[in-house]
């Protein structure tokens, strides 16, 4: 968004306001369940807690898949897109694994591991992810002595699948391209935000 708002023309402020509105609508479409945790909130923040403006965040999503995943709003927007393709379970599983790794209690680790397995991994799971039979069986064996790394192989497979398949389609989607165009306009210098000045000859 424009840095010194009062100093910029109305056209620039209007574009920035429209951009924020469009992004809010886009993220609102993501009807997130309780299992996806904090990504349901529309909050502008960076991974390290430093201020990061709207346009920088949105434009950064196309630089790399991991940069997208490090943005709360990027995750929410990507989740909204995946819901349109009926493949949101891959991202939800990846996020569940990230939260799982933070558990320090061995008892909680084991019980949560089984819940994740039943929800995402086992055959006929309600949100079964697209992994091969070998990975599924390896994960099943890992649960016999659950550790923070027991889902690493399955999580890696879903990450690769999303990065090579869903992520490129997300970047090409009309919704993201519209957001990126708005972000570019909002972050442009004052001269490009305003209408062109008539030339004096």
PDB file of N, CA, C and O in Angstrom, residues 1-2 5 10-22 54 182 185-187 193:
ATOM      1  N   UNK A   1       0.845  -1.179   0.000  1.00  0.00           N
ATOM      2  CA  UNK A   1       0.000   0.000   0.000  1.00  0.00           C
ATOM      3  C   UNK A   1       0.883   1.232   0.000  1.00  0.00           C
ATOM      4  O   UNK A   1       2.041   1.184   0.362  1.00  0.00           O
ATOM      5  N   UNK A   2       0.336   2.403  -0.394  1.00  0.00           N
ATOM      6  CA  UNK A   2       1.127   3.622  -0.475  1.00  0.00           C
ATOM      7  C   UNK A   2       1.648   4.016   0.899  1.00  0.00           C
ATOM      8  O   UNK A   2       0.954   3.878   1.898  1.00  0.00           O
ATOM      9  N   UNK A   5       0.079   8.148   2.908  1.00  0.00           N
ATOM     10  CA  UNK A   5      -1.216   8.177   2.244  1.00  0.00           C
ATOM     11  C   UNK A   5      -1.720   9.584   1.973  1.00  0.00           C
ATOM     12  O   UNK A   5      -2.271   9.862   0.914  1.00  0.00           O
ATOM     13  N   UNK A  10      -5.990  10.981  -4.798  1.00  0.00           N
ATOM     14  CA  UNK A  10      -7.140  10.146  -4.447  1.00  0.00           C
ATOM     15  C   UNK A  10      -7.170   8.859  -5.249  1.00  0.00           C
ATOM     16  O   UNK A  10      -7.593   7.822  -4.754  1.00  0.00           O
ATOM     17  N   UNK A  11      -6.728   8.926  -6.508  1.00  0.00           N
ATOM     18  CA  UNK A  11      -6.776   7.726  -7.341  1.00  0.00           C
ATOM     19  C   UNK A  11      -5.922   6.617  -6.755  1.00  0.00           C
ATOM     20  O   UNK A  11      -6.281   5.447  -6.792  1.00  0.00           O
ATOM     21  N   UNK A  12      -4.795   6.975  -6.179  1.00  0.00           N
ATOM     22  CA  UNK A  12      -3.911   5.979  -5.555  1.00  0.00           C
ATOM     23  C   UNK A  12      -4.571   5.380  -4.319  1.00  0.00           C
ATOM     24  O   UNK A  12      -4.548   4.172  -4.114  1.00  0.00           O
ATOM     25  N   UNK A  13      -5.174   6.250  -3.498  1.00  0.00           N
ATOM     26  CA  UNK A  13      -5.832   5.766  -2.291  1.00  0.00           C
ATOM     27  C   UNK A  13      -7.014   4.872  -2.641  1.00  0.00           C
ATOM     28  O   UNK A  13      -7.259   3.868  -1.975  1.00  0.00           O
ATOM     29  N   UNK A  14      -7.733   5.245  -3.687  1.00  0.00           N
ATOM     30  CA  UNK A  14      -8.882   4.436  -4.094  1.00  0.00           C
ATOM     31  C   UNK A  14      -8.430   3.052  -4.553  1.00  0.00           C
ATOM     32  O   UNK A  14      -9.070   2.039  -4.265  1.00  0.00           O
ATOM     33  N   UNK A  15      -7.319   3.002  -5.309  1.00  0.00           N
ATOM     34  CA  UNK A  15      -6.808   1.709  -5.776  1.00  0.00           C
ATOM     35  C   UNK A  15      -6.383   0.832  -4.604  1.00  0.00           C
ATOM     36  O   UNK A  15      -6.663  -0.362  -4.577  1.00  0.00           O
ATOM     37  N   UNK A  16      -5.702   1.440  -3.645  1.00  0.00           N
ATOM     38  CA  UNK A  16      -5.246   0.677  -2.491  1.00  0.00           C
ATOM     39  C   UNK A  16      -6.433   0.155  -1.685  1.00  0.00           C
ATOM     40  O   UNK A  16      -6.442  -0.984  -1.232  1.00  0.00           O
ATOM     41  N   UNK A  17      -7.443   1.010  -1.529  1.00  0.00           N
ATOM     42  CA  UNK A  17      -8.635   0.602  -0.782  1.00  0.00           C
ATOM     43  C   UNK A  17      -9.356  -0.527  -1.501  1.00  0.00           C
ATOM     44  O   UNK A  17      -9.816  -1.488  -0.879  1.00  0.00           O
ATOM     45  N   UNK A  18      -9.458  -0.415  -2.829  1.00  0.00           N
ATOM     46  CA  UNK A  18     -10.121  -1.451  -3.618  1.00  0.00           C
ATOM     47  C   UNK A  18      -9.347  -2.769  -3.512  1.00  0.00           C
ATOM     48  O   UNK A  18      -9.932  -3.849  -3.408  1.00  0.00           O
ATOM     49  N   UNK A  19      -8.027  -2.671  -3.533  1.00  0.00           N
ATOM     50  CA  UNK A  19      -7.180  -3.866  -3.422  1.00  0.00           C
ATOM     51  C   UNK A  19      -7.435  -4.582  -2.102  1.00  0.00           C
ATOM     52  O   UNK A  19      -7.625  -5.793  -2.053  1.00  0.00           O
ATOM     53  N   UNK A  20      -7.456  -3.813  -1.005  1.00  0.00           N
ATOM     54  CA  UNK A  20      -7.696  -4.410   0.312  1.00  0.00           C
ATOM     55  C   UNK A  20      -9.066  -5.075   0.365  1.00  0.00           C
ATOM     56  O   UNK A  20      -9.226  -6.157   0.924  1.00  0.00           O
ATOM     57  N   UNK A  21     -10.051  -4.423  -0.238  1.00  0.00           N
ATOM     58  CA  UNK A  21     -11.407  -4.975  -0.244  1.00  0.00           C
ATOM     59  C   UNK A  21     -11.449  -6.283  -1.012  1.00  0.00           C
ATOM     60  O   UNK A  21     -12.038  -7.274  -0.566  1.00  0.00           O
ATOM     61  N   UNK A  22     -10.822  -6.315  -2.197  1.00  0.00           N
ATOM     62  CA  UNK A  22     -10.822  -7.525  -3.018  1.00  0.00           C
ATOM     63  C   UNK A  22     -10.132  -8.676  -2.302  1.00  0.00           C
ATOM     64  O   UNK A  22     -10.591  -9.815  -2.347  1.00  0.00           O
ATOM     65  N   UNK A  54       0.538  -4.879   2.535  1.00  0.00           N
ATOM     66  CA  UNK A  54      -0.325  -5.761   1.759  1.00  0.00           C
ATOM     67  C   UNK A  54       0.313  -6.217   0.452  1.00  0.00           C
ATOM     68  O   UNK A  54       0.362  -7.391   0.140  1.00  0.00           O
ATOM     69  N   UNK A 182      -3.670  -5.717  -8.451  1.00  0.00           N
ATOM     70  CA  UNK A 182      -4.030  -4.704  -7.463  1.00  0.00           C
ATOM     71  C   UNK A 182      -2.835  -4.380  -6.570  1.00  0.00           C
ATOM     72  O   UNK A 182      -2.599  -3.224  -6.224  1.00  0.00           O
ATOM     73  N   UNK A 185      -0.379  -2.183  -8.392  1.00  0.00           N
ATOM     74  CA  UNK A 185      -0.876  -0.806  -8.496  1.00  0.00           C
ATOM     75  C   UNK A 185      -0.746  -0.083  -7.164  1.00  0.00           C
ATOM     76  O   UNK A 185      -0.362   1.085  -7.106  1.00  0.00           O
ATOM     77  N   UNK A 186      -1.037  -0.791  -6.069  1.00  0.00           N
ATOM     78  CA  UNK A 186      -0.989  -0.171  -4.744  1.00  0.00           C
ATOM     79  C   UNK A 186       0.429   0.137  -4.300  1.00  0.00           C
ATOM     80  O   UNK A 186       0.653   1.062  -3.523  1.00  0.00           O
ATOM     81  N   UNK A 187       1.401  -0.646  -4.785  1.00  0.00           N
ATOM     82  CA  UNK A 187       2.787  -0.445  -4.344  1.00  0.00           C
ATOM     83  C   UNK A 187       3.592   0.411  -5.304  1.00  0.00           C
ATOM     84  O   UNK A 187       4.764   0.670  -5.068  1.00  0.00           O
ATOM     85  N   UNK A 193       0.491   5.998  -9.611  1.00  0.00           N
ATOM     86  CA  UNK A 193      -0.823   5.797  -9.010  1.00  0.00           C
ATOM     87  C   UNK A 193      -1.802   6.835  -9.527  1.00  0.00           C
ATOM     88  O   UNK A 193      -2.987   6.595  -9.657  1.00  0.00           O
TER      89      UNK A 193
END
